[in-house]
Coordinates of C-alpha atoms in Angstrom, one line a residue:
M1 CA 96.2 93.5 103.4
P2 CA 94.3 95.8 101.3
R3 CA 93.7 94.7 97.7
F4 CA 92.6 96.7 94.7
F5 CA 91.6 95.8 91.1
V6 CA 93.4 98.1 88.3
E7 CA 93.3 98.1 84.6
G8 CA 96.4 97.1 82.8
E9 CA 100.0 96.1 84.4
P10 CA 101.1 98.5 87.1
Q11 CA 104.8 99.3 86.9
G12 CA 107.1 101.4 88.9
E13 CA 105.4 104.4 90.6
Y14 CA 101.7 103.9 90.4
F15 CA 99.0 106.2 91.5
L16 CA 95.9 104.5 92.7
G17 CA 93.1 107.1 92.2
G18 CA 89.4 106.9 91.8
E19 CA 87.1 105.6 94.3
D20 CA 89.5 103.0 95.5
G21 CA 92.3 105.6 95.9
R22 CA 90.1 107.6 98.0
H23 CA 88.9 104.7 100.0
A24 CA 92.4 103.8 100.6
A25 CA 93.6 107.3 101.5
R26 CA 90.7 108.5 103.5
A27 CA 88.8 105.4 105.1
L28 CA 91.7 102.9 105.3
R29 CA 94.2 105.9 106.1
L30 CA 97.1 103.9 104.6
R31 CA 100.4 105.8 105.3
A32 CA 103.9 105.6 103.8
G33 CA 105.7 102.1 104.2
E34 CA 102.3 100.0 104.3
P35 CA 101.8 97.3 101.9
V36 CA 99.0 97.1 99.3
T37 CA 98.4 94.5 96.8
L38 CA 97.0 95.4 93.2
C39 CA 95.6 92.9 91.0
D40 CA 95.2 93.1 87.2
G41 CA 91.9 90.9 87.0
Q42 CA 93.9 88.5 84.8
G43 CA 95.3 86.5 87.5
W44 CA 98.3 88.4 88.5
D45 CA 98.9 90.1 91.9
Y46 CA 101.4 93.1 92.2
P47 CA 102.7 93.6 95.9
C48 CA 103.2 97.5 96.5
T49 CA 104.5 99.8 99.3
V50 CA 102.8 103.1 99.9
L51 CA 105.1 106.0 99.2
R52 CA 102.9 108.9 99.9
G53 CA 99.3 110.2 99.9
E54 CA 97.7 113.1 97.6
D55 CA 94.6 114.4 97.1
G56 CA 92.3 111.8 95.7
G57 CA 94.6 108.8 96.0
L58 CA 97.7 107.1 96.9
W59 CA 101.3 106.8 95.2
L60 CA 102.5 103.3 95.5
R61 CA 105.7 101.5 94.5
V62 CA 105.2 98.3 92.7
E63 CA 107.5 95.7 94.1
G64 CA 107.1 92.7 91.9
K65 CA 104.4 90.4 90.0
T66 CA 103.1 87.0 91.3
P67 CA 100.3 84.7 90.2
S68 CA 97.1 85.2 92.3
L69 CA 96.1 82.3 94.5
G70 CA 92.4 83.0 94.8
E71 CA 91.2 81.4 91.7
P72 CA 89.6 77.9 91.7
G73 CA 90.7 75.4 88.9
A74 CA 86.9 74.7 88.0
K75 CA 84.9 77.2 86.2
V76 CA 81.6 77.4 87.6
T77 CA 78.6 79.6 86.3
V78 CA 75.9 80.0 88.4
C79 CA 72.8 80.1 86.4
Q80 CA 70.3 81.7 89.0
C81 CA 66.7 81.9 88.2
L82 CA 65.6 85.5 89.0
P83 CA 64.2 85.6 92.7
K84 CA 62.3 88.1 94.4
G85 CA 63.4 91.3 96.2
D86 CA 67.3 91.7 96.8
K87 CA 68.0 88.0 96.9
L88 CA 69.9 88.0 93.9
E89 CA 72.5 90.6 95.3
T90 CA 73.2 88.0 98.2
V91 CA 73.6 85.2 95.5
V92 CA 76.2 87.2 93.5
Q93 CA 78.2 88.4 96.6
K94 CA 78.6 85.1 98.2
A95 CA 78.9 83.1 95.0
V96 CA 81.9 85.5 94.2
E97 CA 83.5 84.8 97.6
L98 CA 83.1 81.1 97.1
G99 CA 84.9 81.2 93.8
A100 CA 82.2 81.3 91.1
Y101 CA 83.3 82.0 87.4
E102 CA 80.4 83.9 86.3
I103 CA 76.6 84.6 87.4
W104 CA 74.1 84.3 84.7
P105 CA 70.5 85.5 85.7
L106 CA 67.7 83.6 84.0
Y107 CA 64.0 83.9 83.5
S108 CA 62.2 80.6 84.1
S109 CA 58.4 79.7 84.1
R110 CA 57.9 80.4 87.7
C111 CA 59.9 83.7 88.1
V112 CA 57.7 86.3 90.0
S113 CA 60.5 88.9 89.5
R114 CA 60.3 90.0 85.9
P115 CA 62.1 93.2 85.4
D116 CA 61.7 95.1 82.1
P117 CA 64.9 95.2 79.8
K118 CA 65.8 98.8 81.1
S119 CA 65.5 98.0 84.9
M120 CA 67.4 94.6 84.2
E121 CA 70.2 96.6 82.8
K122 CA 70.4 98.9 85.7
K123 CA 70.3 95.8 88.1
T124 CA 73.0 94.0 86.1
A125 CA 75.2 97.0 86.4
R126 CA 74.7 97.0 90.2
L127 CA 75.3 93.5 90.5
Q128 CA 78.6 93.7 88.6
K129 CA 79.8 96.2 90.9
I130 CA 78.8 93.9 94.0
A131 CA 80.8 91.3 92.2
R132 CA 83.9 93.4 91.8
E133 CA 83.8 94.5 95.6
A134 CA 83.4 90.8 96.7
A135 CA 86.3 89.8 94.5
Q136 CA 88.4 92.5 96.0
Q137 CA 87.4 91.6 99.5
S138 CA 87.8 87.8 99.2
G139 CA 91.2 87.8 97.3
R140 CA 90.2 86.8 94.1
G141 CA 92.4 87.1 91.0
A142 CA 89.5 88.1 88.7
V143 CA 86.1 89.6 88.6
P144 CA 83.5 87.5 87.6
R145 CA 81.1 88.6 84.9
V146 CA 77.4 89.1 85.8
L147 CA 75.9 88.1 82.4
P148 CA 72.8 89.9 80.8
A149 CA 69.7 87.9 81.7
A150 CA 68.5 85.3 79.4
K151 CA 65.8 82.4 79.2
L152 CA 66.4 79.1 80.8
Q153 CA 66.5 77.3 77.6
E154 CA 69.2 79.7 76.1
A155 CA 71.5 78.8 79.2
L156 CA 70.9 75.0 79.0
E157 CA 71.9 75.1 75.3
A158 CA 74.9 77.0 76.0
A159 CA 75.9 74.8 78.8
A160 CA 75.3 71.7 76.7
G161 CA 77.9 73.1 74.1
Q162 CA 80.5 74.2 76.6
G163 CA 80.6 71.8 79.7
T164 CA 78.4 70.0 82.3
A165 CA 75.1 71.2 83.3
L166 CA 74.1 70.6 86.8
F167 CA 70.5 71.1 87.2
F168 CA 69.1 71.0 90.8
Y169 CA 65.4 70.0 90.9
E170 CA 63.1 69.3 93.8
A171 CA 62.4 65.9 92.4
G172 CA 65.8 65.2 91.1
Q173 CA 67.4 61.9 91.9
G174 CA 70.9 62.3 90.9
S175 CA 73.9 62.6 93.2
L176 CA 76.1 65.5 92.8
K177 CA 79.1 63.7 94.0
Q178 CA 78.8 61.1 91.3
A179 CA 77.9 63.7 88.7
L180 CA 81.2 65.5 89.5
Q181 CA 83.3 62.3 89.3
A182 CA 82.4 62.3 85.4
A183 CA 82.5 65.8 84.9
G184 CA 85.2 68.1 83.8
D185 CA 86.2 71.6 85.2
R186 CA 83.6 73.5 83.1
L187 CA 80.3 73.6 85.1
F188 CA 77.0 75.3 84.8
L189 CA 74.9 75.3 88.2
F190 CA 71.1 75.7 87.7
V191 CA 68.9 76.8 90.5
G192 CA 65.4 77.5 90.2
P193 CA 63.4 80.7 91.7
E194 CA 61.2 80.6 94.8
G195 CA 58.8 78.0 93.3
G196 CA 61.7 75.8 91.8
F197 CA 61.6 74.6 88.3
A198 CA 58.5 73.3 86.5
P199 CA 58.3 69.8 85.4
E200 CA 58.7 70.5 81.8
E201 CA 61.8 72.5 82.5
A202 CA 63.4 69.6 84.2
E203 CA 62.4 67.5 81.1
L204 CA 63.9 70.1 78.9
A205 CA 67.2 69.8 80.9
R206 CA 67.3 66.2 80.6
S207 CA 66.8 66.5 76.9
L208 CA 69.8 68.6 76.5
G209 CA 72.1 66.5 78.4
A210 CA 72.0 68.1 81.9
E211 CA 72.4 66.1 85.2
V212 CA 69.2 66.4 87.1
L213 CA 70.2 66.4 90.7
T214 CA 69.2 66.7 94.1
L215 CA 70.9 68.8 97.0
G216 CA 69.5 66.4 99.7
R217 CA 66.3 65.7 101.8
R218 CA 66.0 69.2 102.8
I219 CA 64.3 71.9 100.5
L220 CA 66.8 74.9 100.4
R221 CA 65.8 78.4 99.8
T222 CA 66.7 79.8 96.2
E223 CA 69.4 81.9 97.5
T224 CA 70.9 79.1 99.8
A225 CA 70.7 76.4 97.3
P226 CA 73.6 77.8 94.8
L227 CA 75.9 78.5 97.8
A228 CA 75.4 74.9 99.3
A229 CA 76.0 73.5 95.6
L230 CA 79.2 75.7 95.1
S231 CA 80.7 74.7 98.4
A232 CA 80.1 71.1 97.5
I233 CA 81.5 71.4 94.2
F234 CA 84.8 73.1 95.2
Y235 CA 85.3 70.7 98.1
E236 CA 84.9 67.8 95.7
K237 CA 87.2 69.4 93.3
G238 CA 90.0 70.1 95.8
D239 CA 89.6 74.0 95.8
M240 CA 88.5 74.1 99.1
E241 CA 90.6 72.7 101.5
L242 CA 89.3 72.0 105.0

C-alpha cells in the first residue's frame, strides 16, 4: 500500500500535495477508492481512501488512526566515519530500512573523505532526503535524523552519557552477543572508514566506556559492517523475526 509522511495529524478530507501528491497522482496513478496510508512521523499511521485526483495531488478521506508497527524497541544511532564516494548514501538508505534511529557521520583520523562545512551541509541535506524516502518505502513510523557531522571523540562522549557504545574494531575481541545481554535499548554503533580505526582511537573508546567488539573473523567493508551489526542487534533484541 502506498505510504507517505505528512506534517501534523491529518483529519477528515485531506489534500496530499507537493512532490508526494504529484507522485501519487501521476506516477502511481492512484484512483478513487484505492487505499493509502499517511504517517505523521511520530509513530502514528492514518489509513485513508482516495476520493479524487486534482492538479498537483490527491484528495483523501482519513479513515482512522493506528500505532505504526515499523519502529523497533531499541534506538540505535549508527555512527559512521565518513567513507569515500557515495558509500554513505548506501549506509543511510539501508540502515533506515533495517531500523536505525539516527545516522551520525563522523570524522576520524583515517577518513580520506573530508568535505568542507558547506559541502557537508549539502551532503547532509541529501542524506536526510534519502532517509525519508527509505523510511517511507520500508514502512517506518518515523524518519530517522541524519545528524551534522562531528568528530569521533564528540560522538563517543555523547554515547557515554546516553547509552551503550558498541565500537567495532579490527583488533577487537569482545562479543556483540554478550555486550547486548548487558546493554539497554539505547545504543550507539561505531564503524570506522575504509582504513578502520587507529589503535589510539580504540583506546579512547575504551577509556570512555565503549565496548570494543569484533564482527567475526572476516573483515567487512565500511559500508557492510554497520548493516551486519544492525541486523545482528535487532535479531538479538527481538525486533527482527525470522
